[in-house]
Amino acid sequence: MVIDSKFLNLFIKATEKAAIGASKFVGKKDKAAADKGAVDPMRAELNKIEMDGRVVIGEGEMDEAPMLYIGEKLGVSKDPKLDIAVDPLEGTKFTANNEPNAFSVLAVTNRGNLLSAPDTYMEKIAIGDQLPKNLLDIDNGVEKNIKILAEAKNKKISDLKVCVLKRPRHDQIVKILMNMSVKINYITDGDIAGVLSVVGKNPKNDIYYSTGGGPEGVLAAAALSCYGGQIQGRLVLNNEEKNRAKKLGITNFEQKYNIDDMIKGDVIFCASGVTNGDLAEGVQDLGNKFKVTTFALHKSKKINKIFTNIYKK
Ligand code: VTB
């Protein structure tokens, strides 16, 4: 079942209003205020949409308002039944410090087609399109995965570019990559854009290889699925998080999720820039109005486009 194209503009409006809300806090060194600045307008817009919407990926679980929490119902109609993944502000740090790559993002599928995962860490490897299905496996380890990828892409290992989230927890991955003379492109935050750097016209990277947020993993998977890219993820859960995962129906805590396990069927994905970034330009304050830019995908309609909209203040 496809998602009606009339919804695309409505969801774009939700991320654009969120981006405007967050943009008021750019450079203000207040991550929490910036996040709330995005959440409130996103919720208000989503609640206007004629749908029976349900948050399956959010910033918290069960009634954790003011965040858009997992299980929250959105919209004003009984149909269509849609599942929504939200990250009202991806890059709270970027926003607080006025750095590039902050954006407001969401993904939408029909009911039951998006993995509902708790807000925990997720190990992730992501690669682009035109590659054999389920080519890589987290349990292969870094060295084997890199060798398999080089062979599948018919590239020299030293020509492969790997995107890594700069964190001490990745020291071992980095050590192996360096020993193999692979090129490493670090990001300091924002691994939705990191994962998406493996697809597009001239992909910046051949693979993303790091542990970041689980919600960000599912959101990135939604976008990747529109390109034919691949991702494999595994949640990283402590005991308390295992209980939270259980409540969302997850029983196998070691499960490796391939892209088809995270996302099925039609997808709408919208990312509106707060600050300038790889996916979209940031919000521009034009005095009496805002100019907002959104990178949007609608899988079934083959839409992959940058939208620009003006909002009166
Ligand atoms: C991850 C990543 C996000 O924050 O959640 C990261 O997926 C937090 O990681 O894209 P640490 O706890 O190691 O700081 C982002 O980079 C930005 O929200």
CSV table of C-alpha atoms in Angstrom, one decimal, residues 2 7-8 22-23 29 38 76 86 98 102 104 108 163 179 183 197 208 218 243 246 257 272 274 297 302:
chain,number,residue,atom,x,y,z
A,2,VAL,CA,1.4,3.4,-0.9
A,7,PHE,CA,0.9,13.7,2.9
A,8,LEU,CA,4.3,14.7,1.7
A,22,ALA,CA,15.1,25.1,16.8
A,23,SER,CA,16.7,27.8,14.7
A,29,LYS,CA,24.5,27.0,24.1
A,38,ALA,CA,11.7,21.8,17.7
A,76,VAL,CA,-7.1,13.8,13.9
A,86,VAL,CA,10.9,11.4,14.8
A,98,ASN,CA,26.1,27.1,15.7
A,102,ALA,CA,21.7,20.2,12.5
A,104,SER,CA,14.7,18.2,12.0
A,108,VAL,CA,6.6,7.7,7.9
A,163,CYS,CA,32.7,7.3,7.9
A,179,ASN,CA,46.3,-0.8,9.8
A,183,LYS,CA,40.6,6.4,4.4
A,197,SER,CA,26.9,9.7,3.1
A,208,TYR,CA,29.5,3.9,7.7
A,218,VAL,CA,16.1,3.5,12.0
A,243,ASN,CA,13.4,-4.1,30.1
A,246,LYS,CA,10.9,-5.9,26.1
A,257,TYR,CA,18.5,-6.0,12.1
A,272,SER,CA,14.7,20.2,7.2
A,274,VAL,CA,18.4,24.0,11.1
A,297,LEU,CA,12.0,11.3,-0.2
A,302,LYS,CA,10.3,8.2,-6.6
